[in-house]
Short mmCIF file of C-alpha atoms and ligand atoms in Angstrom, two decimals:
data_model
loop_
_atom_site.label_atom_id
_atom_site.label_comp_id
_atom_site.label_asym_id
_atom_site.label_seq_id
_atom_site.Cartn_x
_atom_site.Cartn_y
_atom_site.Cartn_z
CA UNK M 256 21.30 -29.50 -16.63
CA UNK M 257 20.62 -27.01 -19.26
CA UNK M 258 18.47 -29.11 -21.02
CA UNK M 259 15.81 -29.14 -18.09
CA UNK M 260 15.07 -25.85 -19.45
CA UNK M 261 12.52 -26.91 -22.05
CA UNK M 262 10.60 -29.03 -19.98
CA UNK M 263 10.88 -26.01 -16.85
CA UNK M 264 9.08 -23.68 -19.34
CA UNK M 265 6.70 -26.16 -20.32
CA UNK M 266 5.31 -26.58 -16.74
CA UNK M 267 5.53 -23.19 -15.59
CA UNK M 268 3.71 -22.09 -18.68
CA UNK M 269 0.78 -24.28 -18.87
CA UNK M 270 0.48 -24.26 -15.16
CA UNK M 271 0.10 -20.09 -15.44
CA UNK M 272 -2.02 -20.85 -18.52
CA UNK M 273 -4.90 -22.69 -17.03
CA UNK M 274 -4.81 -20.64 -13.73
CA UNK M 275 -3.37 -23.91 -11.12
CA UNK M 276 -0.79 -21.11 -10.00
CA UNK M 277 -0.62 -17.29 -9.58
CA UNK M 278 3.16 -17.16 -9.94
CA UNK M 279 6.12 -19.21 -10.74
CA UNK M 280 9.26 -18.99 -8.62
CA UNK M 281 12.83 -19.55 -10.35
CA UNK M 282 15.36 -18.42 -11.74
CA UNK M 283 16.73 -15.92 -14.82
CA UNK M 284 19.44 -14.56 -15.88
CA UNK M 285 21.17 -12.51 -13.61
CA UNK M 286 23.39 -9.22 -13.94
CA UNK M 287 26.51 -10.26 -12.64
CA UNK M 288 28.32 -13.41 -14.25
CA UNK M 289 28.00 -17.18 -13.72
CA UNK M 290 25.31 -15.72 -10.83
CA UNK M 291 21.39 -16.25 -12.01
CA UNK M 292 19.07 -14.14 -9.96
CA UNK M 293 15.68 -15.59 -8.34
CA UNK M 294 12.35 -14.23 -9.97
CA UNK M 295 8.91 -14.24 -9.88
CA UNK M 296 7.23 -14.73 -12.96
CA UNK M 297 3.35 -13.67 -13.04
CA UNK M 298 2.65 -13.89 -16.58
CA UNK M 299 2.90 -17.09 -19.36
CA UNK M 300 4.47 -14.72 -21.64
CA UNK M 301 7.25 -14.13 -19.35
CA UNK M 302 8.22 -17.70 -18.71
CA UNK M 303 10.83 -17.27 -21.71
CA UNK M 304 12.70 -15.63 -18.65
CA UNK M 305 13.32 -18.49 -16.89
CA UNK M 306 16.96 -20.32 -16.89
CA UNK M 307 18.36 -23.23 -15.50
CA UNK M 308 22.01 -24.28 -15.16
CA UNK M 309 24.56 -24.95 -12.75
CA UNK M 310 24.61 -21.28 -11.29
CA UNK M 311 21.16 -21.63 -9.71
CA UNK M 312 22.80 -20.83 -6.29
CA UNK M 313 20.33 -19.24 -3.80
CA UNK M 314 17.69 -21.35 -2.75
CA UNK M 315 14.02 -20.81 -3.63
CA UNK M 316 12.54 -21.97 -0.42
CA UNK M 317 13.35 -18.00 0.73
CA UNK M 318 10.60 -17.07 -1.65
CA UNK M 319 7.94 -18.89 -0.18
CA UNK M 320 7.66 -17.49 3.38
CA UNK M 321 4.38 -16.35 4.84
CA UNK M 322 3.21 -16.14 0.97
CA UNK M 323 -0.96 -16.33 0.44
CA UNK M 324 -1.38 -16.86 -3.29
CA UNK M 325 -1.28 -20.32 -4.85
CA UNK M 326 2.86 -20.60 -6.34
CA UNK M 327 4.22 -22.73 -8.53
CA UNK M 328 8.42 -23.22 -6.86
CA UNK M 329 11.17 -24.65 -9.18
CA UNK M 330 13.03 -26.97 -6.82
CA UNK M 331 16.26 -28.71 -6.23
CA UNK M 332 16.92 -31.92 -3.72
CA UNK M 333 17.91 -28.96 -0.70
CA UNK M 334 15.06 -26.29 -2.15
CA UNK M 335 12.75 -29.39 -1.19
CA UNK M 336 13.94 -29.60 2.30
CA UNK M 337 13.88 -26.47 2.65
CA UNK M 338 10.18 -26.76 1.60
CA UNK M 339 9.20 -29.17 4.08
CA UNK M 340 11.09 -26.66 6.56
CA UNK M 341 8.96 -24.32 5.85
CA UNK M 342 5.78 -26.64 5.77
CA UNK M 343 6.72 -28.23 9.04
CA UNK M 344 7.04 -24.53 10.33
CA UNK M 345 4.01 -23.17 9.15
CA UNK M 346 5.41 -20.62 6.86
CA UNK M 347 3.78 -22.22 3.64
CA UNK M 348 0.67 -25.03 3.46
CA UNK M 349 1.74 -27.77 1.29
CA UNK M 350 -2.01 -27.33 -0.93
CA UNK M 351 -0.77 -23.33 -2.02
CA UNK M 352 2.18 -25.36 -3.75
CA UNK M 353 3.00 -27.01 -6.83
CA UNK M 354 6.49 -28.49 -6.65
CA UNK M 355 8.06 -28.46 -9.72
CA UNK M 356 11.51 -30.66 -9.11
CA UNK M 357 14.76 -30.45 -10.56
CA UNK M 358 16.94 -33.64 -9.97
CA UNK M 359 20.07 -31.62 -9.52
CA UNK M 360 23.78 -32.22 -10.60
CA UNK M 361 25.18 -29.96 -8.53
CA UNK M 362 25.84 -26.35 -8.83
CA UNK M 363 29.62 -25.19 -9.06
CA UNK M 364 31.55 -22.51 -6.94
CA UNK M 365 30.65 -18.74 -7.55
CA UNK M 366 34.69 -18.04 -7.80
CA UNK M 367 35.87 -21.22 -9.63
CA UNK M 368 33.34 -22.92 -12.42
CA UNK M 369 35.48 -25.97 -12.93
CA UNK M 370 34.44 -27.18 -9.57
CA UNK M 371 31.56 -27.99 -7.45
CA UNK M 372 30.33 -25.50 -4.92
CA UNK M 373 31.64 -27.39 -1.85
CA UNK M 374 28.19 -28.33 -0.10
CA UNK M 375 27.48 -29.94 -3.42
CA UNK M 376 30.35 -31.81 -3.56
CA UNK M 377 29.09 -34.12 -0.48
CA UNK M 378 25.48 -33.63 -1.17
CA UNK M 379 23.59 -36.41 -0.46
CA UNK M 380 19.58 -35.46 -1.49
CA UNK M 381 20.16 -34.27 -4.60
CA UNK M 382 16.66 -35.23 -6.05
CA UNK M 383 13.83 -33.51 -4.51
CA UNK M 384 12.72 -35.14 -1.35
CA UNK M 385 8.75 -33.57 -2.57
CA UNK M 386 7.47 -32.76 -5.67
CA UNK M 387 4.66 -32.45 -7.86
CA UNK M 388 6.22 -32.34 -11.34
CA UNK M 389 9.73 -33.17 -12.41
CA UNK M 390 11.72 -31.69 -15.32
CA UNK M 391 13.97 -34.76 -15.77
CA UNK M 392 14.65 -38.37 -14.61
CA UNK M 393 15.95 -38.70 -11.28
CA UNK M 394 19.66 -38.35 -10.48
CA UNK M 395 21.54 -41.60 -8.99
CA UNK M 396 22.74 -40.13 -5.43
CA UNK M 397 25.97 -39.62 -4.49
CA UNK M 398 26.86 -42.50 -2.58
CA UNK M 399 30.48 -43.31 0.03
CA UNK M 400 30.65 -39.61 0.51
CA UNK M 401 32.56 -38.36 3.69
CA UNK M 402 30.13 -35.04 4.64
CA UNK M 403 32.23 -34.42 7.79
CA UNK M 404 35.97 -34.41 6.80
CA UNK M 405 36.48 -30.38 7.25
CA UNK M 406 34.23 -30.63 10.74
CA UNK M 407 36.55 -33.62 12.19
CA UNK M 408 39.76 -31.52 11.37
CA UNK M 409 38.47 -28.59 13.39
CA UNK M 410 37.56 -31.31 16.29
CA UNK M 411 40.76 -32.84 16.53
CA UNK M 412 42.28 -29.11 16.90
CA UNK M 413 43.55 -28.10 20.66
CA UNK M 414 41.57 -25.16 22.06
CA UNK M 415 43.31 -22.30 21.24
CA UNK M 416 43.63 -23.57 17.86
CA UNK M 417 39.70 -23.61 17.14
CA UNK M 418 39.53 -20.20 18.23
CA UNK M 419 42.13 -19.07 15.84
CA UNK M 420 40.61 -21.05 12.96
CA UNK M 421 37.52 -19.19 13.64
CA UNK M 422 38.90 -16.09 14.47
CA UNK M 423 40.22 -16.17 10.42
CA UNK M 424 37.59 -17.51 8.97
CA UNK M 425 35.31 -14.67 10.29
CA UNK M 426 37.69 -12.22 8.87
CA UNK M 427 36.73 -9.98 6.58
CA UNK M 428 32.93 -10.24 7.46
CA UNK M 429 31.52 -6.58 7.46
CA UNK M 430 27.93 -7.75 8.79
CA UNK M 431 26.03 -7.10 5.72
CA UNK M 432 23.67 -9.84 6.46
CA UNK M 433 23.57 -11.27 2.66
CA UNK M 434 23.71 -14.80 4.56
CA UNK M 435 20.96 -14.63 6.52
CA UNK M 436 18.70 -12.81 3.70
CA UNK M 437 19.56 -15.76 1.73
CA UNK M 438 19.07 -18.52 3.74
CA UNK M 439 15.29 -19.60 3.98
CA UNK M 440 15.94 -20.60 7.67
CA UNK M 441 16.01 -16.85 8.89
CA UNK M 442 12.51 -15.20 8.14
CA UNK M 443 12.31 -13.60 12.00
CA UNK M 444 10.41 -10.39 11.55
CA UNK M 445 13.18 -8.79 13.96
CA UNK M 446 16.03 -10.97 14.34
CA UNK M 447 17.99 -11.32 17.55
CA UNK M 448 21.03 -9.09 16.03
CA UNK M 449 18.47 -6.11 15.46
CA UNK M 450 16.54 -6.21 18.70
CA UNK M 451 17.61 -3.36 21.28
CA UNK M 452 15.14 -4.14 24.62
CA UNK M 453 17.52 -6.24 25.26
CA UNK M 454 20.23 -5.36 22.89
CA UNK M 455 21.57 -8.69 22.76
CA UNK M 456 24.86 -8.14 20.71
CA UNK M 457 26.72 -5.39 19.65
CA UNK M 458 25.61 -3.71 16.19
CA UNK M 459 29.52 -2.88 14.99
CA UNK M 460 32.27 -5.64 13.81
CA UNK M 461 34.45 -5.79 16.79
CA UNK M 462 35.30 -9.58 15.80
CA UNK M 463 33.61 -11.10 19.40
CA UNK M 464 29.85 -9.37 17.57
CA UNK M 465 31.00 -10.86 14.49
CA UNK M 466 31.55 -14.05 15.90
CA UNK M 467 28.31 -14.08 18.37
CA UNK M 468 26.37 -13.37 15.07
CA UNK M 469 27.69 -16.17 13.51
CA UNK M 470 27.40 -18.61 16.43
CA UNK M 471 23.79 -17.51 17.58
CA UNK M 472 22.65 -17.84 13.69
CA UNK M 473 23.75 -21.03 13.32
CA UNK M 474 22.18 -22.29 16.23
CA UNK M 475 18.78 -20.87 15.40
CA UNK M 476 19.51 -22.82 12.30
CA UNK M 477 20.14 -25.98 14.27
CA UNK M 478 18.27 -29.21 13.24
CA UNK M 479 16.64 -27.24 10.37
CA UNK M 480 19.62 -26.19 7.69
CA UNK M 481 19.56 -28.59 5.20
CA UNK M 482 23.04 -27.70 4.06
CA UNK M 483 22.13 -25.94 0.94
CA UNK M 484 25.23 -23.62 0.53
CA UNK M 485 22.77 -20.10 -0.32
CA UNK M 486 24.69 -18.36 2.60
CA UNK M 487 27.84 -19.23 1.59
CA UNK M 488 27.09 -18.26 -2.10
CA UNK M 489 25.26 -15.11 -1.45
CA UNK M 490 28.70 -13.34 0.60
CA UNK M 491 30.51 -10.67 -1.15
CA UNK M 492 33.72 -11.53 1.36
CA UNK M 493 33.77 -15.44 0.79
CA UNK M 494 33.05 -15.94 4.26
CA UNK M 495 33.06 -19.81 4.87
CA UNK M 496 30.24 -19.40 7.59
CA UNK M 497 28.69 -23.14 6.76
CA UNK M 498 31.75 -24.36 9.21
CA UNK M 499 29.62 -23.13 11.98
CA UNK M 500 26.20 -25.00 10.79
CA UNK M 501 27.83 -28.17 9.43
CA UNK M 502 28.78 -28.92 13.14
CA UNK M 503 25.48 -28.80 14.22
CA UNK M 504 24.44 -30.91 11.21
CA UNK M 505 27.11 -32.89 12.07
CA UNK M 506 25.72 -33.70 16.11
CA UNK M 507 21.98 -33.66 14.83
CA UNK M 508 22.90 -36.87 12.88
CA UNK M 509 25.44 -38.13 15.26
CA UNK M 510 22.91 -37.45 18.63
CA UNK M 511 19.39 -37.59 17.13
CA UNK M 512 19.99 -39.89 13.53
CA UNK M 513 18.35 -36.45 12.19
CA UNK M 514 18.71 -34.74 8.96
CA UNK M 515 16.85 -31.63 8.17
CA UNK M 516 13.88 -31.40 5.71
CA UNK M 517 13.06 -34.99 4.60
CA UNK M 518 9.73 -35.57 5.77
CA UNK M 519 7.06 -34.09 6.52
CA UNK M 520 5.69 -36.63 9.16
CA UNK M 521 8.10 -35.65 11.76
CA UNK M 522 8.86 -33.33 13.87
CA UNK M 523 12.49 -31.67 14.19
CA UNK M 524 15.30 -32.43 17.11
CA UNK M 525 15.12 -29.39 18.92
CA UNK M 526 11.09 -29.54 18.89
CA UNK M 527 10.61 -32.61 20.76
CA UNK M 528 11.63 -34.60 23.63
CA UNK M 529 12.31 -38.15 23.75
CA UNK M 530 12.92 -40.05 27.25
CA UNK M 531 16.06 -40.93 25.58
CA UNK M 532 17.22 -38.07 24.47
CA UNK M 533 21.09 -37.49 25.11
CA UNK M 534 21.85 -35.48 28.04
CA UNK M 535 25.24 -36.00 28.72
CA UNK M 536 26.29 -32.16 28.66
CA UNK M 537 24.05 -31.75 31.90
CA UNK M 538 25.95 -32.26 35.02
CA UNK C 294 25.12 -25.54 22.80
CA UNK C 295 28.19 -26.62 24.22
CA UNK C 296 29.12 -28.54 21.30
CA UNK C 297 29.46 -25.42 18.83
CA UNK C 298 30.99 -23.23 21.24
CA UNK C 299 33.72 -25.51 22.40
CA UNK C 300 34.03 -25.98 18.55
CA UNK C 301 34.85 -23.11 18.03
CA UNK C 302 37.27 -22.56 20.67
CA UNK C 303 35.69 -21.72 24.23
CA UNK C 304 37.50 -24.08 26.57
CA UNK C 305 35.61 -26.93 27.63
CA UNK C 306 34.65 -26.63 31.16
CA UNK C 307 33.69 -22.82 30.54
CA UNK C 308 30.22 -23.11 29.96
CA UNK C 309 28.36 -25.95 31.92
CA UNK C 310 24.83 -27.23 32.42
CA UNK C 311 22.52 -28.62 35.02
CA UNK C 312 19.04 -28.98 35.87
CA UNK C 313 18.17 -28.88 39.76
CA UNK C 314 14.94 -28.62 41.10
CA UNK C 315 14.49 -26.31 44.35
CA UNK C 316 14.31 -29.12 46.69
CA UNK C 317 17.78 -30.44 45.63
CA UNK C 318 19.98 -28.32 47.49
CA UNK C 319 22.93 -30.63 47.92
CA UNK C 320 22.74 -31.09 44.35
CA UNK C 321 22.91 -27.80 44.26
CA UNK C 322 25.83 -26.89 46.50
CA UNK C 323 27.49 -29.46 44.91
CA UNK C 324 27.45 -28.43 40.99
CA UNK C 325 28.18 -24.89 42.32
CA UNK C 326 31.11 -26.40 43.77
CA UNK C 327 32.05 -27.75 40.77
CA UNK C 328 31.52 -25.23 38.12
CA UNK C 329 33.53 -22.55 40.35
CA UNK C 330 36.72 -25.41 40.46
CA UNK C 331 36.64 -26.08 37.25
CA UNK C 332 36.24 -22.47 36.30
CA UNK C 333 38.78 -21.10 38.37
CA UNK C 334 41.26 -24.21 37.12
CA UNK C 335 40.93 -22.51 33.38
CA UNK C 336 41.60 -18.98 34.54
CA UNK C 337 40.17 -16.19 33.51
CA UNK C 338 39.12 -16.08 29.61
CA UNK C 339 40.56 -14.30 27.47
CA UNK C 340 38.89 -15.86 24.51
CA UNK C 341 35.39 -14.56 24.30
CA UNK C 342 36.02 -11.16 25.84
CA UNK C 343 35.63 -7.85 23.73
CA UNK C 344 38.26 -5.73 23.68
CA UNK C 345 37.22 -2.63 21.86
CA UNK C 346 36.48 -0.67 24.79
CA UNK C 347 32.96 0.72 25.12
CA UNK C 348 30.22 -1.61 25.27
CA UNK C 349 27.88 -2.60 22.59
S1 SF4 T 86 23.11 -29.02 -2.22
FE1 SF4 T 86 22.53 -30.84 -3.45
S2 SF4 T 86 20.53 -30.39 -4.29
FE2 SF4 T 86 21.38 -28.44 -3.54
S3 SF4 T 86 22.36 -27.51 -5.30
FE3 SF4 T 86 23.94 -28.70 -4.28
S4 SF4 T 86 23.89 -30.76 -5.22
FE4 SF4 T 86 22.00 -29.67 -5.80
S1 SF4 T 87 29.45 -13.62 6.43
FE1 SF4 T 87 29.43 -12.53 4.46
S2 SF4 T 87 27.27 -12.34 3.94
FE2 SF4 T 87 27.36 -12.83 6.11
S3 SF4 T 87 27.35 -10.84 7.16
FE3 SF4 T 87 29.49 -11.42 6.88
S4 SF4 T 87 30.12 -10.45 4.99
FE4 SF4 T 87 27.87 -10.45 5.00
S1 SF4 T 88 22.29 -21.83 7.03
FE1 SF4 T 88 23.08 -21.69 4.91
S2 SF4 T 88 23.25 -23.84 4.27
FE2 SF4 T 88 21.89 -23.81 6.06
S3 SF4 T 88 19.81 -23.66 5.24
FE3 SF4 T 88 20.53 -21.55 5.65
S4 SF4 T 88 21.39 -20.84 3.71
FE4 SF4 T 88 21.23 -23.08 3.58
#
């Protein structure tokens, strides 16, 4: 993927040049290895800045919210739906934009460079689902991938079992909120864990907050995460926190055939009601 | 909103959901029923309960 560099340049610089875009949204180098940093690049002169490879973790979409100017966004196949998140939400109009797409190979884990990161590994949208501009030729998609082995595992566990899988996986997790600054998903100008009238969860990490923060993200992220892995790859304590979301992904598709961020012409799960909607949790 | 939470280890049965309007009272009387058997066949929980003392 390296060599999409030229061709990234190329865009973001004539686009700058002749004034379609006020800024260009991507990535560069960052300061800590095998980890590039988001940036905002203003100026043609700077676009020499820009990189592209497969440590493009965090996800660009998280740049975009509530912003005014006209951007130019560098994007991969879960950038996009996170794109037509945002559109569908309001939090961008699809005219400010100029969609510069990246058909992706993957990127690979933050800890182990030999491998994909793991959300790649069963990703199924790897070219963007919207774009104005591409930097390459399409990707072939993945194709016979199993997305839901590591849910099913947890499913077929007995009660007590579940709680103690969870109950490790969360530790370790000092509430630093790095996952839901990265994840476009969570741009609540006071989020539920900061309110105070009513204080709805403890601010400390007695593991039952740390859990309830977990749990109550991922459902505010229900029928919208796109499975893009920025969470996962922005946590200094490896938290595996995408085993809370991938179940909802996991009953959007099973209860609602839905996936998150494809089009633009519909509207999301948890947004609409259909007569035939499943209720079979009601009694 | 069951899904996740029995997923993650709240015992199914613990949480429950209904919709009855306020002319259905033997509906009513009836899921009440229910919930409080069902409830009081799991015990108490010892799952999602903080134990560091003080609250919040
Ligand atoms: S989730 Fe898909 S599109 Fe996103 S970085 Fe991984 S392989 Fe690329
Ligand atoms: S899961 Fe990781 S990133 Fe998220 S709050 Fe915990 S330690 Fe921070
Ligand atoms: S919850 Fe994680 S995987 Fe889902 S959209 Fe947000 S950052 Fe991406």
């Amino acid at each position: 993927m390296e060599s999409y560099i030229g061709k990234i340049k190329e865009i973001s610089e004539r686009l700058l040049n002749d004034g379609t875009v006020e800024c260009v949204v991507g990535f560069r180098k960052g300061t800590v290895a095998l980890t590039n940093e988001p940036c905002m690049i203003t100026k043609a002169s700077d676009v020499q800045d820009l990189v592209w490879d497969e440590n493009c973790r965090l996800n660009l979409a998280n740049y975009l919210t509530g912003r005014k100017e006209k951007i130019a966004v560098i994007a991969k196949g879960c950038d996009s739906r996170n794109i037509v998140n945002h559109i569908i939400e309001n939090k961008i109009s699809r005219e400010q934009l100029v969609i510069i797409g990246v058909p992706c190979k993957g990127m690979v884990d933050k800890n182990n460079p030999e491998v994909l990161q793991a959300n790649c590994a069963t990703c199924l949208h790897r070219n963007p689902v919207i774009y104005d501009e591409l930097c390459a030729d399409l990707v072939e998609e993945q194709k016979e991938v199993d997305r839901y082995e590591d849910v099913r595992k947890i499913e077929a566990m007995e009660t007590q079992d579940k709680w103690a899988f969870f109950e490790d996986l969360l530790t370790g997790c000092t509430r630093c909120y790095a996952c839901k600054n990265a994840c476009p998903l969570c741009y609540c100008p006071t989020c539920f864990v900061d309110e105070s009238q009513p204080q709805w969860i403890g601010k400390g990490t007695d593991p039952i907050d740390i859990r309830t923060y977990h749990f109550l993200r991922a459902y505010h992220c229900a029928g919208r995460c796109t499975d893009c892995g920025a969470c996962e790859a922005a946590c200094p304590q490896n938290i595996k926190m995408r085993h809370f979301t991938k179940k909802l992904e996991k009953d959007c598709n099973e209860l609602y055939g839905w996936e998150a961020g494809l089009t633009v012409d519909q509207r999301p799960p948890l947004d609409s009601f259909k007569v035939d909607d499943p209720d079979k949790f009601i009694m | 909103m069951k899904n996740l939470m029995e997923h993650m280890g709240v015992e199914p049965g613990r949480l429950q959901f209904s919709w009855i309007s306020s002319a259905e009272s033997t509906k009513f009387v009836d899921v009440v029923t229910k919930v409080t058997e069902s409830v009081k066949a799991l015990g108490p929980n010892t799952n999602y309960v903080k134990k560091s003392g003080a609250k919040g």
